[in-house]
Tab-separated table of N, CA, C and O in Angstrom:
chain	number	residue	atom	x	y	z
F	183	MET	N	153.251	162.670	68.754
F	183	MET	CA	153.754	161.736	69.746
F	183	MET	C	155.241	162.017	69.953
F	183	MET	O	156.005	162.026	69.002
F	184	PRO	N	155.665	162.290	71.192
F	184	PRO	CA	157.075	162.589	71.436
F	184	PRO	C	157.948	161.356	71.228
F	184	PRO	O	157.529	160.225	71.450
F	185	SER	N	159.163	161.620	70.819
F	185	SER	CA	160.091	160.518	70.595
F	185	SER	C	160.639	160.020	71.927
F	185	SER	O	160.503	160.673	72.969
F	186	LEU	N	161.266	158.868	71.905
F	186	LEU	CA	161.846	158.289	73.120
F	186	LEU	C	162.940	159.211	73.666
F	186	LEU	O	163.062	159.389	74.885
F	187	GLN	N	163.709	159.829	72.776
F	187	GLN	CA	164.771	160.742	73.206
F	187	GLN	C	164.171	161.947	73.945
F	187	GLN	O	164.694	162.362	74.987
F	188	THR	N	163.080	162.500	73.449
F	188	THR	CA	162.433	163.630	74.108
F	188	THR	C	161.915	163.231	75.486
F	188	THR	O	162.081	163.972	76.461
F	189	LEU	N	161.298	162.052	75.577
F	189	LEU	CA	160.798	161.581	76.869
F	189	LEU	C	161.932	161.340	77.860
F	189	LEU	O	161.801	161.646	79.052
F	190	MET	N	163.049	160.823	77.394
F	190	MET	CA	164.199	160.581	78.274
F	190	MET	C	164.795	161.902	78.763
F	190	MET	O	165.178	162.019	79.928
F	191	MET	N	164.865	162.897	77.885
F	191	MET	CA	165.369	164.205	78.297
F	191	MET	C	164.435	164.831	79.332
F	191	MET	O	164.888	165.401	80.322
F	192	PHE	N	163.129	164.706	79.119
F	192	PHE	CA	162.156	165.240	80.073
F	192	PHE	C	162.278	164.528	81.424
F	192	PHE	O	162.273	165.174	82.476
F	193	ALA	N	162.399	163.207	81.409
F	193	ALA	CA	162.517	162.442	82.652
F	193	ALA	C	163.801	162.809	83.395
F	193	ALA	O	163.794	162.964	84.621
F	194	THR	N	164.902	162.993	82.672
F	194	THR	CA	166.171	163.362	83.300
F	194	THR	C	166.089	164.750	83.924
F	194	THR	O	166.512	164.960	85.067
F	195	ALA	N	165.535	165.699	83.188
F	195	ALA	CA	165.400	167.054	83.728
F	195	ALA	C	164.445	167.076	84.917
F	195	ALA	O	164.693	167.762	85.911
F	196	SER	N	163.358	166.325	84.855
F	196	SER	CA	162.412	166.262	85.972
F	196	SER	C	163.062	165.666	87.207
F	196	SER	O	162.871	166.164	88.321
F	197	LEU	N	163.846	164.620	87.028
F	197	LEU	CA	164.550	163.995	88.149
F	197	LEU	C	165.565	164.963	88.750
F	197	LEU	O	165.656	165.091	89.979
F	198	ALA	N	166.304	165.672	87.904
F	198	ALA	CA	167.294	166.631	88.403
F	198	ALA	C	166.613	167.738	89.204
F	198	ALA	O	167.098	168.133	90.271
F	199	LEU	N	165.472	168.240	88.716
F	199	LEU	CA	164.760	169.285	89.449
F	199	LEU	C	164.156	168.762	90.748
F	199	LEU	O	164.055	169.496	91.729
F	200	ALA	N	163.753	167.501	90.765
F	200	ALA	CA	163.180	166.932	91.987
F	200	ALA	C	164.253	166.678	93.035
F	200	ALA	O	164.002	166.799	94.233
F	201	VAL	N	165.469	166.341	92.610
F	201	VAL	CA	166.553	166.027	93.547
F	201	VAL	C	167.169	167.291	94.131
F	201	VAL	O	167.530	167.331	95.309
F	202	ILE	N	167.269	168.334	93.331
F	202	ILE	CA	167.860	169.590	93.793
F	202	ILE	C	166.800	170.347	94.585
F	202	ILE	O	165.780	170.741	94.031
F	203	PRO	N	167.026	170.534	95.887
F	203	PRO	CA	165.973	171.190	96.673
F	203	PRO	C	165.855	172.671	96.333
F	203	PRO	O	166.822	173.403	96.321
F	204	GLY	N	164.645	173.071	96.056
F	204	GLY	CA	164.350	174.477	95.822
F	204	GLY	C	163.621	175.033	97.026
F	204	GLY	O	163.471	174.359	98.053
F	205	PRO	N	163.140	176.252	96.926
F	205	PRO	CA	162.462	176.858	98.071
F	205	PRO	C	161.201	176.113	98.484
F	205	PRO	O	160.889	176.018	99.664
F	206	THR	N	160.482	175.519	97.529
F	206	THR	CA	159.260	174.794	97.864
F	206	THR	C	159.578	173.529	98.650
F	206	THR	O	158.920	173.209	99.639
F	207	MET	N	160.624	172.819	98.241
F	207	MET	CA	161.026	171.601	98.959
F	207	MET	C	161.551	171.933	100.349
F	207	MET	O	161.269	171.213	101.309
F	208	LEU	N	162.322	172.989	100.449
F	208	LEU	CA	162.837	173.372	101.760
F	208	LEU	C	161.713	173.799	102.697
F	208	LEU	O	161.737	173.500	103.897
F	209	LEU	N	160.702	174.471	102.160
F	209	LEU	CA	159.548	174.846	102.980
F	209	LEU	C	158.767	173.607	103.407
F	209	LEU	O	158.300	173.521	104.544
F	210	ALA	N	158.641	172.624	102.518
F	210	ALA	CA	157.957	171.376	102.881
F	210	ALA	C	158.703	170.663	104.003
F	210	ALA	O	158.086	170.148	104.945
F	211	LEU	N	160.010	170.647	103.935
F	211	LEU	CA	160.824	170.042	104.992
F	211	LEU	C	160.627	170.785	106.304
F	211	LEU	O	160.445	170.174	107.364
F	212	SER	N	160.636	172.102	106.240
F	212	SER	CA	160.426	172.919	107.436
F	212	SER	C	159.036	172.684	108.029
F	212	SER	O	158.883	172.564	109.249
F	213	ASN	N	158.014	172.604	107.169
F	213	ASN	CA	156.657	172.342	107.650
F	213	ASN	C	156.580	170.995	108.353
F	213	ASN	O	155.945	170.867	109.396
F	214	GLY	N	157.214	169.987	107.786
F	214	GLY	CA	157.190	168.663	108.388
F	214	GLY	C	157.919	168.610	109.712
F	214	GLY	O	157.466	167.985	110.672
F	215	MET	N	159.044	169.303	109.789
F	215	MET	CA	159.816	169.292	111.029
F	215	MET	C	159.132	170.092	112.130
F	215	MET	O	159.173	169.711	113.296
F	216	SER	N	158.507	171.186	111.778
F	216	SER	CA	157.930	172.038	112.818
F	216	SER	C	156.487	171.689	113.150
F	216	SER	O	156.037	171.997	114.244
F	217	GLY	N	155.771	171.063	112.248
F	217	GLY	CA	154.357	170.835	112.507
F	217	GLY	C	153.873	169.425	112.295
F	217	GLY	O	152.686	169.170	112.403
F	218	GLY	N	154.755	168.515	111.945
F	218	GLY	CA	154.345	167.136	111.762
F	218	GLY	C	153.740	166.870	110.393
F	218	GLY	O	153.740	167.711	109.505
F	219	LEU	N	153.202	165.665	110.268
F	219	LEU	CA	152.682	165.192	108.990
F	219	LEU	C	151.483	165.999	108.502
F	219	LEU	O	151.375	166.302	107.315
F	220	ARG	N	150.593	166.374	109.403
F	220	ARG	CA	149.400	167.124	108.984
F	220	ARG	C	149.785	168.470	108.365
F	220	ARG	O	149.290	168.851	107.309
F	221	ARG	N	150.682	169.189	109.020
F	221	ARG	CA	151.101	170.495	108.488
F	221	ARG	C	151.864	170.315	107.177
F	221	ARG	O	151.692	171.095	106.239
F	222	ALA	N	152.694	169.270	107.102
F	222	ALA	CA	153.421	169.007	105.856
F	222	ALA	C	152.453	168.679	104.726
F	222	ALA	O	152.654	169.114	103.583
F	223	ALA	N	151.397	167.932	105.030
F	223	ALA	CA	150.410	167.594	104.000
F	223	ALA	C	149.693	168.846	103.493
F	223	ALA	O	149.455	168.993	102.297
F	224	TRP	N	149.343	169.765	104.401
F	224	TRP	CA	148.739	171.035	103.986
F	224	TRP	C	149.701	171.795	103.075
F	224	TRP	O	149.303	172.364	102.051
F	225	GLY	N	150.979	171.826	103.455
F	225	GLY	CA	151.973	172.516	102.642
F	225	GLY	C	152.132	171.881	101.272
F	225	GLY	O	152.248	172.572	100.255
F	226	MET	N	152.143	170.539	101.223
F	226	MET	CA	152.260	169.849	99.932
F	226	MET	C	151.044	170.136	99.047
F	226	MET	O	151.177	170.287	97.829
F	227	ALA	N	149.869	170.231	99.667
F	227	ALA	CA	148.668	170.562	98.896
F	227	ALA	C	148.783	171.969	98.297
F	227	ALA	O	148.432	172.200	97.134
F	228	GLY	N	149.297	172.912	99.079
F	228	GLY	CA	149.497	174.271	98.573
F	228	GLY	C	150.517	174.317	97.444
F	228	GLY	O	150.318	174.997	96.431
F	229	ALA	N	151.617	173.575	97.615
F	229	ALA	CA	152.647	173.540	96.570
F	229	ALA	C	152.118	172.895	95.301
F	229	ALA	O	152.423	173.346	94.181
F	230	THR	N	151.310	171.858	95.439
F	230	THR	CA	150.737	171.181	94.277
F	230	THR	C	149.778	172.108	93.531
F	230	THR	O	149.816	172.194	92.299
F	231	LEU	N	148.935	172.807	94.284
F	231	LEU	CA	148.027	173.768	93.647
F	231	LEU	C	148.815	174.866	92.946
F	231	LEU	O	148.488	175.258	91.818
F	232	GLY	N	149.880	175.351	93.589
F	232	GLY	CA	150.720	176.371	92.974
F	232	GLY	C	151.346	175.897	91.678
F	232	GLY	O	151.363	176.625	90.674
F	233	SER	N	151.841	174.657	91.672
F	233	SER	CA	152.421	174.101	90.445
F	233	SER	C	151.372	173.956	89.354
F	233	SER	O	151.648	174.221	88.178
F	234	ALA	N	150.166	173.534	89.732
F	234	ALA	CA	149.096	173.405	88.742
F	234	ALA	C	148.749	174.757	88.128
F	234	ALA	O	148.532	174.866	86.912
F	235	VAL	N	148.721	175.798	88.955
F	235	VAL	CA	148.431	177.143	88.445
F	235	VAL	C	149.549	177.602	87.508
F	235	VAL	O	149.285	178.168	86.435
F	236	VAL	N	150.807	177.345	87.899
F	236	VAL	CA	151.939	177.741	87.048
F	236	VAL	C	151.871	177.002	85.713
F	236	VAL	O	152.089	177.600	84.652
F	237	ILE	N	151.550	175.706	85.739
F	237	ILE	CA	151.432	174.942	84.496
F	237	ILE	C	150.324	175.527	83.620
F	237	ILE	O	150.503	175.697	82.402
F	238	ALA	N	149.190	175.858	84.223
F	238	ALA	CA	148.084	176.435	83.448
F	238	ALA	C	148.460	177.782	82.849
F	238	ALA	O	148.165	178.066	81.682
F	239	VAL	N	149.152	178.606	83.639
F	239	VAL	CA	149.568	179.926	83.154
F	239	VAL	C	150.553	179.787	81.999
F	239	VAL	O	150.452	180.481	80.985
F	240	VAL	N	151.491	178.855	82.128
F	240	VAL	CA	152.457	178.631	81.056
F	240	VAL	C	151.746	178.101	79.814
F	240	VAL	O	152.050	178.507	78.690
F	241	ALA	N	150.785	177.215	80.031
F	241	ALA	CA	150.074	176.628	78.895
F	241	ALA	C	149.305	177.681	78.105
F	241	ALA	O	149.158	177.556	76.889
F	242	ILE	N	148.828	178.733	78.781
F	242	ILE	CA	148.099	179.766	78.021
F	242	ILE	C	149.018	180.832	77.443
F	242	ILE	O	148.557	181.765	76.822
F	243	GLY	N	150.316	180.705	77.684
F	243	GLY	CA	151.249	181.569	76.983
F	243	GLY	C	152.019	182.582	77.797
F	243	GLY	O	152.861	183.283	77.249
F	244	LEU	N	151.766	182.706	79.092
F	244	LEU	CA	152.495	183.700	79.870
F	244	LEU	C	153.975	183.335	79.992
F	244	LEU	O	154.828	184.212	80.052
F	245	GLY	N	154.264	182.045	80.002
F	245	GLY	CA	155.667	181.613	80.088
F	245	GLY	C	156.491	182.124	78.921
F	245	GLY	O	157.602	182.612	79.090
F	246	SER	N	155.934	182.038	77.696
F	246	SER	CA	156.680	182.543	76.545
F	246	SER	C	156.825	184.045	76.569
F	246	SER	O	157.833	184.588	76.168
F	247	LEU	N	155.789	184.722	77.099
F	247	LEU	CA	155.863	186.175	77.235
F	247	LEU	C	156.984	186.555	78.200
F	247	LEU	O	157.752	187.481	77.939
F	248	MET	N	157.088	185.822	79.312
F	248	MET	CA	158.145	186.123	80.280
F	248	MET	C	159.526	185.784	79.730
F	248	MET	O	160.490	186.453	80.048
F	249	LEU	N	159.614	184.721	78.918
F	249	LEU	CA	160.901	184.402	78.291
F	249	LEU	C	161.308	185.512	77.321
F	249	LEU	O	162.485	185.814	77.173
F	250	ALA	N	160.331	186.131	76.677
F	250	ALA	CA	160.620	187.196	75.722
F	250	ALA	C	160.844	188.542	76.409
F	250	ALA	O	161.558	189.392	75.895
F	251	SER	N	160.247	188.741	77.582
F	251	SER	CA	160.346	190.021	78.275
F	251	SER	C	161.247	189.903	79.498
F	251	SER	O	160.854	189.343	80.520
F	252	ALA	N	162.420	190.438	79.397
F	252	ALA	CA	163.367	190.377	80.513
F	252	ALA	C	162.838	191.164	81.710
F	252	ALA	O	163.018	190.758	82.856
F	253	TRP	N	162.140	192.261	81.455
F	253	TRP	CA	161.607	193.088	82.544
F	253	TRP	C	160.584	192.307	83.370
F	253	TRP	O	160.612	192.325	84.597
F	254	MET	N	159.664	191.613	82.694
F	254	MET	CA	158.638	190.867	83.406
F	254	MET	C	159.258	189.715	84.205
F	254	MET	O	158.870	189.459	85.341
F	255	PHE	N	160.234	189.034	83.614
F	255	PHE	CA	160.908	187.955	84.325
F	255	PHE	C	161.607	188.491	85.572
F	255	PHE	O	161.536	187.887	86.648
F	256	GLU	N	162.270	189.628	85.437
F	256	GLU	CA	162.960	190.224	86.588
F	256	GLU	C	161.970	190.605	87.686
F	256	GLU	O	162.271	190.449	88.872
F	257	MET	N	160.799	191.093	87.315
F	257	MET	CA	159.790	191.453	88.316
F	257	MET	C	159.341	190.213	89.094
F	257	MET	O	159.235	190.252	90.318
F	258	VAL	N	159.061	189.116	88.395
F	258	VAL	CA	158.656	187.877	89.077
F	258	VAL	C	159.785	187.384	89.972
F	258	VAL	O	159.562	186.963	91.109
F	259	ARG	N	161.004	187.474	89.480
F	259	ARG	CA	162.154	187.018	90.261
F	259	ARG	C	162.345	187.871	91.513
F	259	ARG	O	162.560	187.356	92.609
F	260	VAL	N	162.223	189.182	91.389
F	260	VAL	CA	162.398	190.084	92.532
F	260	VAL	C	161.298	189.858	93.566
F	260	VAL	O	161.568	189.793	94.771
F	261	VAL	N	160.056	189.714	93.112
F	261	VAL	CA	158.955	189.452	94.047
F	261	VAL	C	159.192	188.132	94.776
F	261	VAL	O	158.990	188.031	95.994
F	262	GLY	N	159.647	187.109	94.062
F	262	GLY	CA	159.947	185.825	94.690
F	262	GLY	C	161.057	185.928	95.716
F	262	GLY	O	160.967	185.373	96.817
F	263	VAL	N	162.103	186.663	95.392
F	263	VAL	CA	163.219	186.846	96.329
F	263	VAL	C	162.771	187.622	97.561
F	263	VAL	O	163.114	187.256	98.697
F	264	LEU	N	161.993	188.672	97.359
F	264	LEU	CA	161.507	189.452	98.505
F	264	LEU	C	160.626	188.603	99.418
F	264	LEU	O	160.724	188.688	100.646
F	265	TYR	N	159.779	187.774	98.828
F	265	TYR	CA	158.936	186.913	99.654
F	265	TYR	C	159.780	185.898	100.423
F	265	TYR	O	159.554	185.660	101.610
F	266	LEU	N	160.780	185.316	99.784
F	266	LEU	CA	161.648	184.362	100.476
F	266	LEU	C	162.440	185.045	101.589
F	266	LEU	O	162.641	184.469	102.666
F	267	LEU	N	162.876	186.286	101.358
F	267	LEU	CA	163.560	187.023	102.421
F	267	LEU	C	162.619	187.310	103.589
F	267	LEU	O	163.017	187.205	104.752
F	268	TRP	N	161.365	187.652	103.292
F	268	TRP	CA	160.386	187.886	104.345
F	268	TRP	C	160.177	186.615	105.168
F	268	TRP	O	160.129	186.657	106.397
F	269	LEU	N	160.072	185.455	104.480
F	269	LEU	CA	159.939	184.191	105.201
F	269	LEU	C	161.159	183.921	106.074
F	269	LEU	O	161.034	183.451	107.214
F	270	ALA	N	162.350	184.216	105.558
F	270	ALA	CA	163.569	183.989	106.328
F	270	ALA	C	163.596	184.866	107.581
F	270	ALA	O	163.969	184.392	108.666
F	271	VAL	N	163.204	186.123	107.457
F	271	VAL	CA	163.177	187.022	108.618
F	271	VAL	C	162.155	186.520	109.637
F	271	VAL	O	162.419	186.518	110.844
F	272	GLN	N	160.988	186.077	109.171
F	272	GLN	CA	159.977	185.544	110.076
F	272	GLN	C	160.505	184.318	110.819
F	272	GLN	O	160.286	184.163	112.021
F	273	LEU	N	161.201	183.447	110.107
F	273	LEU	CA	161.770	182.253	110.727
F	273	LEU	C	162.868	182.626	111.714
F	273	LEU	O	162.960	182.070	112.808
F	274	TRP	N	163.687	183.597	111.364
F	274	TRP	CA	164.780	184.047	112.229
F	274	TRP	C	164.240	184.641	113.531
F	274	TRP	O	164.793	184.411	114.601
F	275	ARG	N	163.159	185.397	113.428
F	275	ARG	CA	162.599	186.087	114.593
F	275	ARG	C	161.691	185.194	115.438
F	275	ARG	O	161.344	185.557	116.558
F	276	SER	N	161.293	184.033	114.912
F	276	SER	CA	160.384	183.171	115.667
F	276	SER	C	161.130	182.479	116.801
F	276	SER	O	162.326	182.206	116.699
F	277	PRO	N	160.432	182.198	117.905
F	277	PRO	CA	161.083	181.524	119.026
F	277	PRO	C	161.429	180.084	118.662
F	277	PRO	O	160.778	179.466	117.825
F	278	VAL	N	162.456	179.564	119.300
F	278	VAL	CA	162.874	178.186	119.069
F	278	VAL	C	161.809	177.269	119.661
F	278	VAL	O	161.396	177.429	120.805
F	279	ALA	N	161.356	176.321	118.872
F	279	ALA	CA	160.286	175.432	119.320
F	279	ALA	C	160.864	174.168	119.931
F	279	ALA	O	161.861	173.635	119.450
F	280	ASP	N	160.224	173.702	120.998
F	280	ASP	CA	160.579	172.430	121.613
F	280	ASP	C	159.971	171.325	120.753
F	280	ASP	O	158.771	171.314	120.486
F	281	VAL	N	160.803	170.375	120.309
F	281	VAL	CA	160.345	169.333	119.395
F	281	VAL	C	159.243	168.493	120.028
F	281	VAL	O	158.238	168.184	119.388
F	282	GLN	N	159.393	168.122	121.286
F	282	GLN	CA	158.373	167.303	121.948
F	282	GLN	C	157.040	168.048	122.032
F	282	GLN	O	155.986	167.474	121.811
F	283	ALA	N	157.099	169.315	122.364
F	283	ALA	CA	155.870	170.107	122.463
F	283	ALA	C	155.234	170.291	121.087
F	283	ALA	O	154.016	170.308	120.955
F	284	THR	N	156.062	170.415	120.061
F	284	THR	CA	155.550	170.591	118.707
F	284	THR	C	154.855	169.341	118.218
F	284	THR	O	153.830	169.405	117.551
F	285	LEU	N	155.417	168.179	118.532
F	285	LEU	CA	154.840	166.920	118.066
F	285	LEU	C	153.578	166.536	118.838
F	285	LEU	O	152.778	165.745	118.368
F	286	ALA	N	153.401	167.080	120.024
F	286	ALA	CA	152.188	166.806	120.799
F	286	ALA	C	150.994	167.468	120.131
F	286	ALA	O	151.141	168.439	119.390
F	287	HIS	N	149.821	166.968	120.419
F	287	HIS	CA	148.614	167.568	119.834
F	287	HIS	C	148.421	168.975	120.388
F	287	HIS	O	148.339	169.180	121.586
F	288	VAL	N	148.351	169.924	119.487
F	288	VAL	CA	148.175	171.318	119.872
F	288	VAL	C	146.846	171.799	119.305
F	288	VAL	O	146.624	171.692	118.104
F	289	PRO	N	145.931	172.314	120.152
F	289	PRO	CA	144.684	172.859	119.605
F	289	PRO	C	144.988	173.999	118.630
F	289	PRO	O	145.895	174.781	118.847
F	290	GLY	N	144.247	174.055	117.560
F	290	GLY	CA	144.454	175.114	116.576
F	290	GLY	C	145.462	174.736	115.505
F	290	GLY	O	145.891	175.559	114.726
F	291	ARG	N	145.841	173.457	115.465
F	291	ARG	CA	146.818	173.026	114.469
F	291	ARG	C	146.277	173.214	113.051
F	291	ARG	O	147.033	173.399	112.111
F	292	GLU	N	144.932	173.163	112.884
F	292	GLU	CA	144.333	173.365	111.568
F	292	GLU	C	144.673	174.746	111.020
F	292	GLU	O	144.877	174.929	109.843
F	293	VAL	N	144.708	175.737	111.917
F	293	VAL	CA	145.082	177.091	111.490
F	293	VAL	C	146.523	177.076	110.992
F	293	VAL	O	146.850	177.665	109.981
F	294	GLN	N	147.399	176.354	111.700
F	294	GLN	CA	148.779	176.234	111.248
F	294	GLN	C	148.834	175.535	109.889
F	294	GLN	O	149.649	175.865	109.049
F	295	GLY	N	147.949	174.553	109.703
F	295	GLY	CA	147.896	173.859	108.419
F	295	GLY	C	147.502	174.787	107.288
F	295	GLY	O	148.093	174.760	106.212
F	296	ARG	N	146.511	175.631	107.547
F	296	ARG	CA	146.104	176.594	106.514
F	296	ARG	C	147.220	177.592	106.225
F	296	ARG	O	147.403	178.009	105.089
F	297	ALA	N	147.953	177.966	107.262
F	297	ALA	CA	149.080	178.883	107.048
F	297	ALA	C	150.160	178.200	106.217
F	297	ALA	O	150.757	178.824	105.323
F	298	ALA	N	150.409	176.916	106.472
F	298	ALA	CA	151.390	176.168	105.680
F	298	ALA	C	150.929	176.067	104.229
F	298	ALA	O	151.736	176.189	103.295
F	299	PHE	N	149.632	175.852	104.024
F	299	PHE	CA	149.068	175.794	102.672
F	299	PHE	C	149.305	177.108	101.941
F	299	PHE	O	149.792	177.134	100.808
F	300	THR	N	148.993	178.220	102.614
F	300	THR	CA	149.129	179.539	101.989
F	300	THR	C	150.589	179.862	101.678
F	300	THR	O	150.898	180.358	100.595
F	301	ARG	N	151.474	179.586	102.625
F	301	ARG	CA	152.895	179.854	102.381
F	301	ARG	C	153.426	179.016	101.219
F	301	ARG	O	154.135	179.530	100.351
F	302	SER	N	153.099	177.730	101.208
F	302	SER	CA	153.584	176.856	100.136
F	302	SER	C	153.027	177.273	98.787
F	302	SER	O	153.731	177.250	97.776
F	303	LEU	N	151.762	177.665	98.767
F	303	LEU	CA	151.153	178.140	97.522
F	303	LEU	C	151.870	179.387	97.026
F	303	LEU	O	152.213	179.497	95.839
F	304	THR	N	152.145	180.329	97.915
F	304	THR	CA	152.823	181.570	97.530
F	304	THR	C	154.236	181.305	97.036
F	304	THR	O	154.673	181.888	96.038
F	305	VAL	N	154.957	180.425	97.719
F	305	VAL	CA	156.321	180.100	97.282
F	305	VAL	C	156.287	179.425	95.913
F	305	VAL	O	157.080	179.752	95.024
F	306	ALA	N	155.365	178.490	95.711
F	306	ALA	CA	155.274	177.801	94.423
F	306	ALA	C	154.917	178.765	93.294
F	306	ALA	O	155.443	178.660	92.186
F	307	LEU	N	154.035	179.719	93.580
F	307	LEU	CA	153.634	180.680	92.542
F	307	LEU	C	154.721	181.704	92.238
F	307	LEU	O	154.765	182.250	91.133
F	308	SER	N	155.597	181.979	93.198
F	308	SER	CA	156.618	183.007	92.985
F	308	SER	C	157.978	182.429	92.616
F	308	SER	O	158.967	183.154	92.606
F	309	ASN	N	158.029	181.154	92.301
F	309	ASN	CA	159.291	180.505	91.966
F	309	ASN	C	159.541	180.590	90.460
F	309	ASN	O	158.914	179.863	89.691
F	310	PRO	N	160.460	181.441	90.024
F	310	PRO	CA	160.682	181.569	88.579
F	310	PRO	C	161.319	180.327	87.959
F	310	PRO	O	161.168	180.083	86.771
F	311	LYS	N	162.001	179.511	88.775
F	311	LYS	CA	162.605	178.279	88.246
F	311	LYS	C	161.518	177.350	87.711
F	311	LYS	O	161.666	176.772	86.638
F	312	ALA	N	160.423	177.223	88.440
F	312	ALA	CA	159.320	176.368	87.994
F	312	ALA	C	158.689	176.921	86.720
F	312	ALA	O	158.367	176.164	85.798
F	313	LEU	N	158.528	178.230	86.658
F	313	LEU	CA	157.952	178.851	85.468
F	313	LEU	C	158.807	178.575	84.237
F	313	LEU	O	158.303	178.183	83.189
F	314	LEU	N	160.111	178.754	84.374
F	314	LEU	CA	161.009	178.492	83.240
F	314	LEU	C	161.035	177.017	82.878
F	314	LEU	O	161.089	176.650	81.697
F	315	PHE	N	161.006	176.153	83.900
F	315	PHE	CA	161.011	174.709	83.634
F	315	PHE	C	159.795	174.300	82.830
F	315	PHE	O	159.906	173.639	81.800
F	316	PHE	N	158.607	174.712	83.284
F	316	PHE	CA	157.389	174.327	82.577
F	316	PHE	C	157.306	175.003	81.210
F	316	PHE	O	156.798	174.417	80.263
F	317	ALA	N	157.812	176.216	81.098
F	317	ALA	CA	157.814	176.901	79.797
F	317	ALA	C	158.691	176.155	78.799
F	317	ALA	O	158.369	176.042	77.625
F	318	ALA	N	159.819	175.636	79.294
F	318	ALA	CA	160.730	174.917	78.393
F	318	ALA	C	160.103	173.619	77.884
F	318	ALA	O	160.326	173.226	76.736
F	319	PHE	N	159.326	172.961	78.719
F	319	PHE	CA	158.776	171.682	78.320
F	319	PHE	C	157.399	171.750	77.691
F	319	PHE	O	157.009	170.857	76.960
F	320	LEU	N	156.642	172.798	77.972
F	320	LEU	CA	155.329	172.915	77.350
F	320	LEU	C	155.401	173.748	76.080
F	320	LEU	O	154.568	173.686	75.243
């Protein structure tokens, strides 16, 4: 049974990580602004699944392996950075969307929702900050 001090440290660290926006939170904000609540919900579902997978992977020991292996940690970090750069280039090259047109019902929005799910899942899985956070606490 964890002590009260351990629980307070965990709650403080969890709050700090929730308040400081990371790539997953910024993507959720972008999904909500560009596609409304439905697209944001798809993105949140992808991020949640990604976090669950990261927790499971850390629980079976990959987190400690990555903490011990600087090379493996660097590979995960580089892949995450490359994916975030690819997302940034895609966002930079995309046309500016009209907010009113975006908020209106657009046929095929479900496809956009699935894309938001996939992007959020990929960002959550490639975020080394989450891996280190869960490794430290599990």
